[in-house]
Amino acid sequence: MSADRKADIRPGRLTAEAYAAHFADHVPPLTDAQALLEASRCLYCFDAPCTRACPTGIDVPSFIKRIAEENARGAAETILESNPLGGFCARDCPTEVLCEQVCVRNVQQGRPVAIGRLQRFAVDRLMASANNRIFERAPSSGRRAAVVGAGPAGLACAHALARAGHTVTLCDARPKAGGLNEYGVATYKTADDYAQREVEWLLAIGGITLQLGWALTGADQLEGLCRDHDAVFLGLGLADTHRLGVPGETLAGVVDAVEFISALRQAPDPGTVPVGRRVVVIGGGMTAVDAAVQSKLLGAERVDIVYRRGPQHMRASVEEQNLARIRGVGILHWLAPVEVLGEGGAVTGMRFARQQLGAGRLAPTGEECVLEADMVLKAIGQRLGNPVLAQCGLALREGRIAVDESGRTSIPGVWAGGDCIAGGQDLTVDAVAHGLRAARDIDLQLSIARTRSGK
Amino acid sequence: MARLDIDFCGIRSPNPFWLASAPPTDKAYNVERAFEAGWGGVVWKTLGEAGPPLVNVNGPRYGALLAVDRSLIGFNNIELITDRDLEVNLEEITAVKRRWPDRAVVVSIMVPCREDSWKAILPRVEDTGCDGIELNFGCPHGMSERGMGSAVGQVPEYIRMVTAWCKRYTRLPVIVKLTPNITDIRHPARAAKEGGADAVSLINTINSIMGVDPDTLTVSPAVGGEGTHGGYCGPAVKPIALNMVAEIARDPNTAGLPISGIGGIGSWRDALDFIALGAGSVQVCTAAMVFGFKIVQEMVSGLCAYLDAKGFSGVEALRGRAVGTVTDWSHLDLNRVSKAVIDQDKCIECGRCHIACEDTAHQAITCTQNGRRHFEVKEEECVGCNLCVNVCPVPGCITLRDLAPGEIDRRTGLAVSARRLEWTAHPNNPMGRRS
Ligand SMILES: Cc1cc2nc3c(=O)[nH]c(=O)nc-3n(C[C@H](O)[C@H](O)[C@H](O)COP(=O)(O)OP(=O)(O)OC[C@H]3O[C@@H](n4cnc5c(N)ncnc54)[C@H](O)[C@@H]3O)c2cc1C
Ligand SMILES: Cc1cc2nc3c(=O)[nH]c(=O)nc-3n(C[C@H](O)[C@H](O)[C@H](O)COP(=O)(O)O)c2cc1C
Ligand code: SF4
Ligand code: SF4
Ligand code: SF4
């Protein structure tokens, strides 16, 4: 690092009070009175549009009516029956593009019923109650299943299989279970260690052995799993990220956004997490928004999201873009990375080429610009990046695992779901839906097998 | 500007809004504040005999039925008549009336069903300078167990007798307050008229139990673990009161008898209902107990604006205008046909109309069209029952359309007749006159 110009990346930019305020619940829980009032806005729609819009098909009008009737426990039962991770989804679902987008109250009152917040209210009530168990495990079936990946897809699958009486081994490469619930989703959506509390609640169903620090790295391991179990579910998520592929990518201060967020999620105190004074985030999705907003919350002075296409092409919803702007993040469009600029091995800025759409294709206009930066966060998408899967003979599609409508892969006895499969929405709730769908199919296959074998 | 002042059986007041005999009119302090706020009159909290006053319970005496947003739907009480000394009340009434000569001050009375009791109290009340008396034959709890209140109001002969005593011992206008805890309200009203009453007022409260505490499994509200039935009032009782008012207004035996309408009045709209069905003044209790005295200003403003907008010269011009539209079921025109119509521009596609009609009415509303979510009335099934109109969350989205004579009713395949057909003349009526 050169002596004359030092990149300004450091922790402790704010007071302890500011950190505490910045990383608290960004949507506060509803009080009893608020929940009752909000619940009374639900019309108990016939064939409710909100339920259809929920990937896990939660019976929204039923659970909301139960809240209105002061039966929060019954409400939580309705929710968790369809989605055992309903507590987490209530916190991180982009409801504005799911259930709440289609709520009929939008049309009439310009404001949907706050389904997500009500869902959280009900599940929180249950979790805080003296007896928060609602599911009973079926008698042991004597069948064994292996679930690789303890993210939302794997957790949902393992829970449903265990509930059906099967014995489950749940493995994950990381030191903690939860997947991106634990390592990825924004801090202010998961306050109070909710991810771990939920994992504990899920595992308490019994019949699940959690094996952490176990990575699937060889084809022989998958073969072994298949040999020792009646079914295998892969919920591996996307372990790798895309590279920028421009000069300067290895300079100090160029950081993967997912890793940056993961470090923040794991830090016992956000005040210990280093952040640049000026941060440039490359990308246009949820990860870019989360990385940018959290950089700002960590005390970065100037944060810009830079995206190579227009606002309408961003994967982050309009609400998320607005959230970013409200938190003081700038969003620049039509700029593609050309080079990361550095001095003495550290980032000083980044050069971009202005883009335009010509005949549906992105092309440079010839104009260039430079943004100063101490830190560059790369959020240009994740990918499977696990060579083992192809080696095992798993059919892939669009770089992810190909499955049928029940979640079956090309290898008999192996199911998959969540971000690692092709055709999903890359959302927590979608991963849960995949896990449950596979569990239903596995359970069905195992009971058919049992009937056949007369056991 | 329409005139709001009224002359109700000789009692004049600057507007038709009176406070009913109840806690809001319990003492001079309240009544002074009520008059300052603009109430046209009060019926003083019911007085009892001279002597040691009554005692109320020292625990919860009120209960309520609340909506989810805690707006009050119904209200229940087990309060008795005044628990203050008769002399104090009489002095206060005298002073208040002297200070507010333009306001109506009516005194409510309930004494045992003996002639000497009424003979003793009436001159004392008259001496206060008040404008009239109201006989409380309605209180359904406590007092009725002592042979007063609704115990009198439920026996027409007693009503006739006591009313006659009152007419004998006072020159003041006598208003008889009726209890709704009776099968046919016309009988006590007729008895009051026969006894010489100048007017009737109704309704008093309805026997009620509010519910059970799910933890203690005692009725609620409870006094030391026990409760009793109380009197129900507030918005929930308005339709019951309106029916009773209308019954009296259209009964030839009581035609022309002034009616003071009471029960669930909280806005000018409620007052309009009572006045159009025959009431010459209206009385309010619960709404004042929920919102305070100021609400009378909203009622006055709303009623004025309505009368002006519709070109009525005053309250009297509106009074009774809807009475002629109330008839017996057997006289309704069975040849009229209506069909529900959904305004697709207003529909928010909640599906409530569909499921209500599908599950509990006539299977007359679609839920899809060409595979799309779509709610539309199937006229060939619709009987025009109005259920969907009532369950739709969007005002004006579903309406009933009256079919014109000659138009084909797609449910029956028959043309709508221009002729009137009442049940009394219907071919299916075994007792009917065949035509
Ligand atoms: C920064 C960020 C923010 C997000 N925010 C939201 C949000 O607000 N709302 C929302 O709905 N979605 C959000 N998402 C998306 C959401 O987190 C994912 O769609 C969801 O977590 C996918 O679940 P999964 O179970 O498929 O994978 P993951 O959650 O990624 O879990 C996969 C698990 O598999 C393990 N694993 C991977 N490879 C191996 C291996 N070889 N051997 C053993 N274990 C392995 C991993 O350690 C991990 O625990 C966000 C994603 C990111 C990156
Ligand atoms: C707490 C309470 C006490 C009442 N006390 C009397 C009373 O002493 N005398 C009487 O004639 N009516 C009494 N009533 C009945 C009211 O005058 C009135 O008839 C009834 O409440 C219906 O009107 P509302 O719906 O506006 O409350 C009482 C009502 C309440 C709520
Ligand atoms: S669409 Fe809205 S109003 Fe209808 S059931 Fe769902 S939450 Fe309730
Ligand atoms: S009026 Fe009655 S029958 Fe006709 S559509 Fe409505 S609910 Fe059905
Ligand atoms: S109840 Fe009203 S808003 Fe709802 S679907 Fe029917 S017509 Fe539309």
Short mmCIF file of C-alpha atoms in Angstrom, two decimals, chain A residues 81-376:
data_model
loop_
_atom_site.label_atom_id
_atom_site.label_comp_id
_atom_site.label_asym_id
_atom_site.label_seq_id
_atom_site.Cartn_x
_atom_site.Cartn_y
_atom_site.Cartn_z
CA GLU A 81 -48.83 -26.12 8.33
CA SER A 82 -48.20 -24.70 4.85
CA ASN A 83 -44.78 -23.23 5.55
CA PRO A 84 -42.77 -24.36 8.58
CA LEU A 85 -40.41 -21.41 7.96
CA GLY A 86 -43.37 -19.02 7.98
CA GLY A 87 -41.71 -16.96 10.70
CA PHE A 88 -38.67 -16.23 8.59
CA CYS A 89 -40.62 -15.68 5.40
CA ALA A 90 -42.79 -13.18 7.26
CA ARG A 91 -39.60 -11.18 7.76
CA ASP A 92 -37.89 -11.45 4.41
CA CYS A 93 -40.50 -12.16 1.75
CA PRO A 94 -40.76 -9.39 -0.81
CA THR A 95 -44.51 -9.33 -0.13
CA GLU A 96 -44.90 -6.38 -2.50
CA VAL A 97 -44.36 -8.75 -5.40
CA LEU A 98 -46.07 -11.77 -3.79
CA CYS A 99 -49.23 -11.93 -1.63
CA GLU A 100 -49.58 -8.22 -0.93
CA GLN A 101 -49.23 -7.30 -4.58
CA VAL A 102 -52.50 -9.03 -5.39
CA CYS A 103 -54.43 -8.19 -2.20
CA VAL A 104 -57.80 -6.80 -3.29
CA ARG A 105 -57.51 -3.99 -0.76
CA ASN A 106 -54.92 -2.43 -3.08
CA VAL A 107 -57.62 -1.70 -5.59
CA GLN A 108 -60.10 -0.38 -3.09
CA GLN A 109 -57.93 1.37 -0.52
CA GLY A 110 -54.60 1.76 -2.24
CA ARG A 111 -52.98 -0.26 0.52
CA PRO A 112 -52.85 -4.04 0.89
CA VAL A 113 -53.53 -5.88 4.11
CA ALA A 114 -50.13 -6.14 5.83
CA ILE A 115 -50.02 -9.90 5.37
CA GLY A 116 -46.31 -10.28 6.11
CA ARG A 117 -46.47 -8.34 9.34
CA LEU A 118 -49.58 -10.21 10.48
CA GLN A 119 -47.87 -13.49 9.68
CA ARG A 120 -44.93 -12.47 11.80
CA PHE A 121 -47.28 -11.44 14.61
CA ALA A 122 -48.92 -14.85 14.74
CA VAL A 123 -45.71 -16.89 14.54
CA ASP A 124 -43.90 -14.67 17.04
CA ARG A 125 -46.80 -15.14 19.45
CA LEU A 126 -46.55 -18.90 19.12
CA MET A 127 -42.75 -18.96 19.45
CA ALA A 128 -42.94 -16.89 22.63
CA SER A 129 -45.62 -19.06 24.19
CA ALA A 130 -44.91 -21.63 26.90
CA ASN A 131 -45.62 -24.53 24.59
CA ASN A 132 -44.61 -23.64 21.07
CA ARG A 133 -44.77 -27.15 19.64
CA ILE A 134 -47.64 -27.70 17.28
CA PHE A 135 -46.45 -30.64 15.19
CA GLU A 136 -46.23 -34.18 16.31
CA ARG A 137 -43.88 -36.59 14.59
CA ALA A 138 -45.48 -39.64 13.02
CA PRO A 139 -44.29 -43.03 14.33
CA SER A 140 -40.93 -43.97 12.88
CA SER A 141 -41.15 -45.34 9.35
CA GLY A 142 -37.75 -46.98 9.51
CA ARG A 143 -36.79 -45.10 6.33
CA ARG A 144 -33.75 -42.86 6.07
CA ALA A 145 -33.23 -39.71 4.07
CA ALA A 146 -30.18 -37.49 3.60
CA VAL A 147 -30.56 -33.76 3.07
CA VAL A 148 -27.52 -31.83 1.87
CA GLY A 149 -27.65 -28.12 2.55
CA ALA A 150 -29.36 -26.69 5.63
CA GLY A 151 -30.73 -23.57 3.97
CA PRO A 152 -34.47 -22.95 3.77
CA ALA A 153 -34.94 -25.63 1.10
CA GLY A 154 -33.09 -28.29 3.07
CA LEU A 155 -34.60 -27.31 6.41
CA ALA A 156 -38.15 -27.40 5.06
CA CYS A 157 -37.53 -30.76 3.42
CA ALA A 158 -35.87 -32.25 6.50
CA HIS A 159 -38.64 -31.00 8.79
CA ALA A 160 -41.41 -32.40 6.62
CA LEU A 161 -39.68 -35.77 6.24
CA ALA A 162 -39.01 -36.02 9.96
CA ARG A 163 -42.62 -35.08 10.67
CA ALA A 164 -43.73 -37.92 8.42
CA GLY A 165 -41.70 -40.33 10.56
CA HIS A 166 -38.58 -40.71 8.46
CA THR A 167 -35.09 -40.45 9.92
CA VAL A 168 -33.13 -37.57 8.45
CA THR A 169 -29.45 -36.71 8.27
CA LEU A 170 -29.08 -33.01 7.52
CA CYS A 171 -25.57 -32.00 6.38
CA ASP A 172 -24.10 -28.61 5.68
CA ALA A 173 -20.62 -27.38 4.88
CA ARG A 174 -20.96 -24.31 7.07
CA PRO A 175 -20.51 -24.12 10.83
CA LYS A 176 -24.14 -23.05 11.33
CA ALA A 177 -27.39 -24.21 9.81
CA GLY A 178 -29.79 -21.81 8.08
CA GLY A 179 -28.10 -21.17 4.75
CA LEU A 180 -28.65 -17.63 3.58
CA ASN A 181 -31.16 -17.10 6.38
CA GLU A 182 -28.11 -17.14 8.60
CA TYR A 183 -25.44 -15.82 6.24
CA GLY A 184 -27.18 -13.72 3.59
CA VAL A 185 -30.47 -12.03 4.33
CA ALA A 186 -30.13 -8.45 5.56
CA THR A 187 -29.37 -8.01 9.25
CA TYR A 188 -32.29 -5.67 9.88
CA LYS A 189 -34.73 -8.30 8.56
CA THR A 190 -33.49 -10.97 10.94
CA ALA A 191 -32.94 -9.19 14.24
CA ASP A 192 -32.57 -11.10 17.50
CA ASP A 193 -30.93 -14.15 15.98
CA TYR A 194 -34.24 -15.26 14.49
CA ALA A 195 -32.62 -17.59 11.96
CA GLN A 196 -31.04 -19.75 14.68
CA ARG A 197 -34.13 -19.65 16.87
CA GLU A 198 -36.16 -20.95 13.95
CA VAL A 199 -33.62 -23.69 13.18
CA GLU A 200 -33.86 -24.85 16.79
CA TRP A 201 -37.64 -24.91 16.62
CA LEU A 202 -37.56 -26.89 13.38
CA LEU A 203 -35.07 -29.44 14.70
CA ALA A 204 -37.10 -29.93 17.86
CA ILE A 205 -39.53 -32.02 15.80
CA GLY A 206 -37.04 -34.83 16.41
CA GLY A 207 -35.63 -37.43 14.05
CA ILE A 208 -33.14 -35.06 12.42
CA THR A 209 -29.39 -35.43 12.94
CA LEU A 210 -27.58 -32.25 12.02
CA GLN A 211 -24.08 -32.68 10.67
CA LEU A 212 -22.29 -29.38 10.22
CA GLY A 213 -18.93 -28.88 8.53
CA TRP A 214 -19.74 -31.68 6.10
CA ALA A 215 -19.21 -30.65 2.48
CA LEU A 216 -20.22 -32.56 -0.59
CA THR A 217 -17.00 -32.36 -2.58
CA GLY A 218 -16.77 -35.67 -4.42
CA ALA A 219 -18.95 -37.90 -6.54
CA ASP A 220 -18.23 -40.80 -4.23
CA GLN A 221 -19.90 -38.92 -1.35
CA LEU A 222 -23.15 -38.65 -3.25
CA GLU A 223 -22.97 -42.31 -4.16
CA GLY A 224 -22.41 -43.09 -0.50
CA LEU A 225 -25.42 -41.04 0.53
CA CYS A 226 -27.59 -42.79 -2.02
CA ARG A 227 -26.38 -46.17 -0.81
CA ASP A 228 -26.99 -45.46 2.86
CA HIS A 229 -30.34 -43.68 2.47
CA ASP A 230 -33.69 -44.28 0.86
CA ALA A 231 -33.75 -40.75 -0.54
CA VAL A 232 -31.39 -37.81 -0.97
CA PHE A 233 -32.37 -34.15 -1.23
CA LEU A 234 -29.92 -31.51 -2.48
CA GLY A 235 -30.53 -27.97 -1.25
CA LEU A 236 -27.10 -26.59 -2.00
CA GLY A 237 -28.00 -23.05 -2.88
CA LEU A 238 -25.54 -21.19 -5.06
CA ALA A 239 -22.12 -21.50 -3.50
CA ASP A 240 -20.22 -19.44 -6.04
CA THR A 241 -20.46 -15.92 -7.44
CA HIS A 242 -19.82 -14.43 -10.85
CA ARG A 243 -16.63 -12.53 -11.52
CA LEU A 244 -16.49 -9.05 -13.03
CA GLY A 245 -13.83 -10.08 -15.49
CA VAL A 246 -12.24 -6.65 -15.73
CA PRO A 247 -8.71 -5.52 -14.85
CA GLY A 248 -8.12 -4.67 -11.22
CA GLU A 249 -10.55 -7.22 -9.79
CA THR A 250 -7.90 -8.56 -7.41
CA LEU A 251 -7.08 -5.21 -5.83
CA ALA A 252 -7.54 -4.95 -2.07
CA GLY A 253 -11.00 -3.50 -1.41
CA VAL A 254 -12.77 -5.41 -4.16
CA VAL A 255 -15.04 -7.68 -2.15
CA ASP A 256 -17.75 -10.16 -2.97
CA ALA A 257 -21.06 -8.68 -1.74
CA VAL A 258 -22.32 -12.02 -0.44
CA GLU A 259 -19.15 -12.44 1.61
CA PHE A 260 -19.33 -8.89 2.87
CA ILE A 261 -22.91 -9.47 4.06
CA SER A 262 -22.02 -12.85 5.51
CA ALA A 263 -19.23 -11.29 7.56
CA LEU A 264 -21.63 -8.65 8.81
CA ARG A 265 -24.25 -11.25 9.71
CA GLN A 266 -21.68 -13.22 11.67
CA ALA A 267 -20.06 -10.26 13.41
CA PRO A 268 -21.04 -10.13 17.07
CA ASP A 269 -21.14 -6.34 16.74
CA PRO A 270 -21.58 -4.42 13.45
CA GLY A 271 -19.09 -1.87 14.78
CA THR A 272 -16.29 -4.34 14.10
CA VAL A 273 -17.09 -4.67 10.39
CA PRO A 274 -14.85 -2.58 8.10
CA VAL A 275 -16.50 -0.55 5.38
CA GLY A 276 -15.18 1.95 2.85
CA ARG A 277 -15.81 5.67 3.04
CA ARG A 278 -16.95 5.58 -0.57
CA VAL A 279 -18.51 2.32 -1.72
CA VAL A 280 -19.47 1.28 -5.22
CA VAL A 281 -21.80 -1.72 -5.54
CA ILE A 282 -21.97 -3.45 -8.89
CA GLY A 283 -25.24 -5.21 -9.68
CA GLY A 284 -29.00 -4.76 -9.87
CA GLY A 285 -30.56 -7.39 -7.65
CA MET A 286 -31.55 -7.90 -4.05
CA THR A 287 -27.96 -8.63 -3.04
CA ALA A 288 -26.77 -5.32 -4.52
CA VAL A 289 -29.46 -3.41 -2.62
CA ASP A 290 -28.76 -5.23 0.64
CA ALA A 291 -25.00 -4.72 0.34
CA ALA A 292 -25.42 -1.04 -0.49
CA VAL A 293 -27.94 -0.31 2.25
CA GLN A 294 -25.91 -2.14 4.87
CA SER A 295 -22.73 -0.32 3.79
CA LYS A 296 -24.58 2.91 4.36
CA LEU A 297 -25.85 1.70 7.73
CA LEU A 298 -22.28 0.79 8.67
CA GLY A 299 -21.37 4.43 8.18
CA ALA A 300 -20.10 4.68 4.59
CA GLU A 301 -20.35 8.28 3.46
CA ARG A 302 -21.24 7.69 -0.13
CA VAL A 303 -22.69 4.52 -1.60
CA ASP A 304 -23.72 4.01 -5.21
CA ILE A 305 -25.29 1.03 -6.88
CA VAL A 306 -24.09 0.88 -10.47
CA TYR A 307 -26.10 -1.16 -12.92
CA ARG A 308 -25.43 -1.70 -16.57
CA ARG A 309 -29.04 -1.55 -17.71
CA GLY A 310 -32.06 0.63 -16.94
CA PRO A 311 -34.22 0.81 -13.78
CA GLN A 312 -36.92 -1.37 -15.35
CA HIS A 313 -34.41 -4.17 -15.84
CA MET A 314 -33.24 -4.37 -12.23
CA ARG A 315 -34.12 -7.57 -10.41
CA ALA A 316 -34.56 -5.63 -7.20
CA SER A 317 -38.22 -4.59 -6.92
CA VAL A 318 -39.22 -0.93 -7.09
CA GLU A 319 -39.88 -1.06 -3.33
CA GLU A 320 -36.35 -2.29 -2.72
CA GLN A 321 -34.90 0.40 -4.96
CA ASN A 322 -36.91 2.97 -3.04
CA LEU A 323 -35.75 1.55 0.27
CA ALA A 324 -32.17 1.97 -0.95
CA ARG A 325 -32.77 5.59 -1.99
CA ILE A 326 -34.47 6.41 1.31
CA ARG A 327 -31.40 5.13 3.10
CA GLY A 328 -29.26 7.48 1.04
CA VAL A 329 -27.94 5.09 -1.59
CA GLY A 330 -27.51 6.44 -5.12
CA ILE A 331 -28.54 4.26 -8.05
CA LEU A 332 -26.77 4.81 -11.39
CA HIS A 333 -27.95 3.10 -14.54
CA TRP A 334 -26.54 2.26 -17.97
CA LEU A 335 -22.94 1.96 -16.74
CA ALA A 336 -20.88 -1.19 -17.37
CA PRO A 337 -17.58 -1.85 -15.51
CA VAL A 338 -14.44 -1.34 -17.58
CA GLU A 339 -11.70 -1.36 -14.98
CA VAL A 340 -11.12 -1.18 -11.25
CA LEU A 341 -8.60 1.59 -10.64
CA GLY A 342 -6.01 1.21 -7.92
CA GLU A 343 -2.92 2.60 -6.36
CA GLY A 344 -0.43 0.61 -4.33
CA GLY A 345 -2.58 -2.49 -4.58
CA ALA A 346 -5.73 -0.84 -3.21
CA VAL A 347 -8.87 0.39 -4.92
CA THR A 348 -9.15 4.09 -5.69
CA GLY A 349 -12.06 4.06 -8.10
CA MET A 350 -13.72 2.43 -11.01
CA ARG A 351 -14.12 3.25 -14.67
CA PHE A 352 -17.41 2.60 -16.43
CA ALA A 353 -18.58 2.67 -20.04
CA ARG A 354 -22.00 4.18 -20.69
CA GLN A 355 -24.41 1.76 -22.33
CA GLN A 356 -27.47 2.00 -24.46
CA LEU A 357 -29.96 -0.46 -25.89
CA GLY A 358 -29.74 -0.83 -29.64
CA ALA A 359 -32.00 -3.39 -31.29
CA GLY A 360 -32.46 -5.14 -27.95
CA ARG A 361 -28.74 -5.43 -27.35
CA LEU A 362 -26.62 -3.57 -24.85
CA ALA A 363 -23.87 -1.54 -26.55
CA PRO A 364 -21.38 1.09 -25.30
CA THR A 365 -22.05 4.67 -26.33
CA GLY A 366 -18.33 5.42 -26.28
CA GLU A 367 -18.66 7.71 -23.28
CA GLU A 368 -16.80 6.73 -20.10
CA CYS A 369 -16.77 7.91 -16.51
CA VAL A 370 -14.88 7.26 -13.30
CA LEU A 371 -16.32 6.90 -9.79
CA GLU A 372 -14.01 7.25 -6.82
CA ALA A 373 -14.19 4.38 -4.36
CA ASP A 374 -12.43 2.82 -1.40
CA MET A 375 -14.44 -0.35 -1.68
CA VAL A 376 -16.09 -2.15 -4.57
#
